[in-house]
Amino acid sequence: MWVAVDIQARGMRVWVHDQDAVIPLEADLGVSSNEPLVAVLGRLLLPYVKGAEPLLVLCSGASDPASFAPVPVAPPNGGTAVQVQECDPRMDLRAISGVGQARPSDFLSGEETAVAGFIAAHPKWDGVLCITGNHSKWVHISAGEIVSFQTFMTTEMFELLAQRSSLAGDVGESGWDSDAFALAVSDAMSRPEKMTATLFSLHADAVLKDPSPAVARARLFGMLVGMELAAARPYWLGQNVAVIGTGDTADHYVAALKGQGVIAPQLDRDKMGLEGLRAAFMSLQTNDA
Amino acid sequence: MWVAVDIQARGMRVWVHDQDAVIPLEADLGVSSNEPLVAVLGRLLLPYVKGAEPLLVLCSGASDPASFAPVPVAPPNGGTAVQVQECDPRMDLRAISGVGQARPSDFLSGEETAVAGFIAAHPKWDGVLCITGNHSKWVHISAGEIVSFQTFMTTEMFELLAQRSSLAGDVGESGWDSDAFALAVSDAMSRPEKMTATLFSLHADAVLKDPSPAVARARLFGMLVGMELAAARPYWLGQNVAVIGTGDTADHYVAALKGQGVIAPQLDRDKMGLEGLRAAFMSLQTNDA
């Protein structure tokens, strides 16, 4: 028996592997609290720590920055995982290393395991992964290695602006307008520097004309994604691109890329993370043997 | 006796004019609450509403969007002020009209009175005013008229990112580094689309290298001001520019403009607002006569 743990910005995914069975545990609540990881895992995995051997727990997204592997590098595998000392002695908790980059200064912390899962499923693939989320990560992969990457705070900025800024009253909590989104992406790509000015025009439109919260929502996200696509152009232009992510945010990235003529297949982030953790487990078995 | 009221994003300035005496009232607390303007003013001005005539209260920053004057237009004066009906009958509260612009969609609400104050003091001046604040406003003035303007949410975005985003732990609440600011302005001006990517590098630097909250603070504001200067270039390039604002934020704008070879005199926002309200009062006396 072993446990795969994938810590993401919005929650933790946990899968207990018992022989051929994979039991997903609901663990999202644990991470949003300030409870330390080892305490959350100790509590969550209590029913499974009964054996004579310590329970192996392989965890991505929890590595110490000091152990980040520098690019270019194959996604760190189980053999590079660092044992976390301060945990329940009935668990053998190992943190898979993240990936660091000096210029531009950046890091992957957990996403490298989703990349490993993708590479395990597509060993010959060269191109770029766009891993969506609170922060999106564009990751250039070649010959099974992470060559370079770039993180964008687009979705976090969107939520800050939509929920906590002067625009909060103008931008709907739901609703969408695909045309407004496409236009905003295209405008932001051609005049990215106008973004902070265009932001206020959303508010002015709501004050001076008829407010349209769904249109404002799509325009705001479109402006920010357009800026991201402008800056990430070296990543996606003329490249194989796959989007790792599901749900509305990922769908909007796929639509924005399609608007630039890039047809990107879309993969499930959790599934890629699980595959990466399984590959790490396999490599660990090989190392230990 | 009459009262000048200037409603700004961060508080209300109130000056009671009694013969030649000008009595400033402390009123900042009133606006940040949700108490309606007429209630705040009623409470604040209670000691002054004793005469037989209703007390004249001239107010900027409180006009209904429906009465915004479209550009190009001379800053609205006292004669265009709209009487606010739902107030204490012992007050004659008049709201000076804001200024609206259709393309790009934008408005001035209160700043037009500071512009009027500036024009009253500098009647022959042609050029651009940069009114700093939570939202900055670049206002092109020619022949005593507001020709066009553009609002930027730069300082609001800075505070959201510095206080409520993933960067909150990295960006100091105080401290500054002028060289880091100048470099960030210059980088953002030459590659504005990189902004959302560069944001994360602030966080990565704090994680991977030695955190420096003062440098991070200066870099973050520099990135955002650099984007603003890139977008506002048609406003300031080859123009007379004056900055209306005091304090750190305004000082940073002056420094950023100086880095672009633009030497901008700096004027006090409250003083310009008061001068504008006085000019509006004078015009009202002339109209009424």
Tab-separated table of C-alpha atoms in Angstrom, chain A residues 65 68 100-102 104-107 134-135 137 150-154 156-157 160-161 164-167 188 191-209 224 227-228 230-231 234, chain B residues 65 68 100-102 104-107 134-135 137 150-154 156-157 160-161 164-167 188 191-209 224 227-228 230-231 234:
chain	number	residue	atom	x	y	z
A	65	PRO	CA	12.889	25.413	-2.378
A	68	PHE	CA	14.410	22.460	-6.391
A	100	GLY	CA	13.753	26.061	-10.158
A	101	GLN	CA	14.830	28.457	-12.884
A	102	ALA	CA	17.288	31.327	-12.433
A	104	PRO	CA	13.721	34.534	-15.427
A	105	SER	CA	13.398	33.699	-11.752
A	106	ASP	CA	10.619	31.115	-11.501
A	107	PHE	CA	9.705	27.742	-10.076
A	134	ASN	CA	-4.622	30.193	-10.100
A	135	HIS	CA	-1.169	30.682	-11.619
A	137	LYS	CA	2.616	27.703	-16.116
A	150	GLN	CA	7.150	30.846	-17.219
A	151	THR	CA	4.484	31.483	-14.603
A	152	PHE	CA	1.641	33.995	-14.981
A	153	MET	CA	-0.564	35.260	-12.145
A	154	THR	CA	-3.444	35.819	-14.581
A	156	GLU	CA	-5.282	35.282	-9.405
A	157	MET	CA	-5.267	38.840	-10.782
A	160	LEU	CA	-8.599	40.041	-7.189
A	161	LEU	CA	-9.911	42.555	-9.705
A	164	ARG	CA	-11.955	43.114	-4.487
A	165	SER	CA	-11.346	46.137	-6.731
A	166	SER	CA	-13.419	49.111	-7.923
A	167	LEU	CA	-14.656	46.737	-10.631
A	188	ALA	CA	-4.779	43.091	-25.241
A	191	ARG	CA	-1.842	46.770	-27.237
A	192	PRO	CA	-0.798	45.028	-24.019
A	193	GLU	CA	0.377	48.264	-22.383
A	194	LYS	CA	-3.196	49.592	-22.458
A	195	MET	CA	-4.331	47.025	-19.919
A	196	THR	CA	-4.374	49.152	-16.772
A	197	ALA	CA	-6.135	51.904	-18.730
A	198	THR	CA	-8.664	49.532	-20.303
A	199	LEU	CA	-9.480	48.191	-16.846
A	200	PHE	CA	-11.040	51.482	-15.853
A	201	SER	CA	-13.066	51.628	-19.067
A	202	LEU	CA	-14.887	48.515	-17.806
A	203	HIS	CA	-15.988	50.549	-14.803
A	204	ALA	CA	-16.742	53.645	-16.879
A	205	ASP	CA	-18.880	51.585	-19.266
A	206	ALA	CA	-20.848	50.263	-16.307
A	207	VAL	CA	-21.360	53.800	-14.977
A	208	LEU	CA	-22.012	55.601	-18.266
A	209	LYS	CA	-23.814	52.878	-20.247
A	224	LEU	CA	-5.563	39.458	-18.774
A	227	MET	CA	-1.580	40.006	-22.005
A	228	GLU	CA	-0.464	36.533	-21.017
A	230	ALA	CA	1.345	38.305	-25.772
A	231	ALA	CA	4.099	37.616	-23.227
A	234	PRO	CA	7.638	32.501	-27.721
B	65	PRO	CA	-23.303	60.355	-14.022
B	68	PHE	CA	-21.550	64.518	-16.592
B	100	GLY	CA	-17.710	62.106	-19.224
B	101	GLN	CA	-15.890	60.752	-22.269
B	102	ALA	CA	-17.339	58.276	-24.753
B	104	PRO	CA	-12.373	55.580	-24.571
B	105	SER	CA	-15.137	55.262	-22.020
B	106	ASP	CA	-14.015	57.241	-18.993
B	107	PHE	CA	-15.038	59.896	-16.513
B	134	ASN	CA	-5.906	55.524	-6.078
B	135	HIS	CA	-6.776	55.997	-9.770
B	137	LYS	CA	-6.015	60.638	-14.364
B	150	GLN	CA	-7.487	58.638	-19.403
B	151	THR	CA	-7.792	56.892	-16.050
B	152	PHE	CA	-5.389	54.220	-14.765
B	153	MET	CA	-6.069	51.895	-11.829
B	154	THR	CA	-2.346	51.649	-11.118
B	156	GLU	CA	-5.322	50.402	-6.639
B	157	MET	CA	-3.746	47.431	-8.443
B	160	LEU	CA	-4.327	44.782	-4.182
B	161	LEU	CA	-1.210	42.930	-5.289
B	164	ARG	CA	-3.933	40.612	-0.940
B	165	SER	CA	-2.143	38.487	-3.542
B	166	SER	CA	0.489	35.719	-3.452
B	167	LEU	CA	3.010	38.567	-3.313
B	188	ALA	CA	7.811	47.630	-18.132
B	191	ARG	CA	8.103	45.140	-22.575
B	192	PRO	CA	4.693	46.005	-21.092
B	193	GLU	CA	3.180	42.645	-22.010
B	194	LYS	CA	5.618	40.908	-19.657
B	195	MET	CA	3.950	42.440	-16.616
B	196	THR	CA	1.847	39.508	-15.429
B	197	ALA	CA	4.854	37.220	-15.954
B	198	THR	CA	7.273	39.558	-14.185
B	199	LEU	CA	4.879	39.709	-11.235
B	200	PHE	CA	5.538	36.086	-10.401
B	201	SER	CA	9.296	36.588	-10.679
B	202	LEU	CA	8.974	38.906	-7.655
B	203	HIS	CA	7.621	35.951	-5.709
B	204	ALA	CA	10.141	33.511	-7.175
B	205	ASP	CA	12.995	35.858	-6.242
B	206	ALA	CA	11.715	35.968	-2.672
B	207	VAL	CA	11.498	32.162	-2.545
B	208	LEU	CA	14.712	31.320	-4.398
B	209	LYS	CA	16.957	34.206	-3.322
B	224	LEU	CA	2.743	49.086	-12.843
B	227	MET	CA	2.897	50.064	-17.911
B	228	GLU	CA	0.942	53.238	-17.235
B	230	ALA	CA	3.789	53.177	-21.804
B	231	ALA	CA	0.046	53.516	-22.343
B	234	PRO	CA	0.639	60.136	-26.142
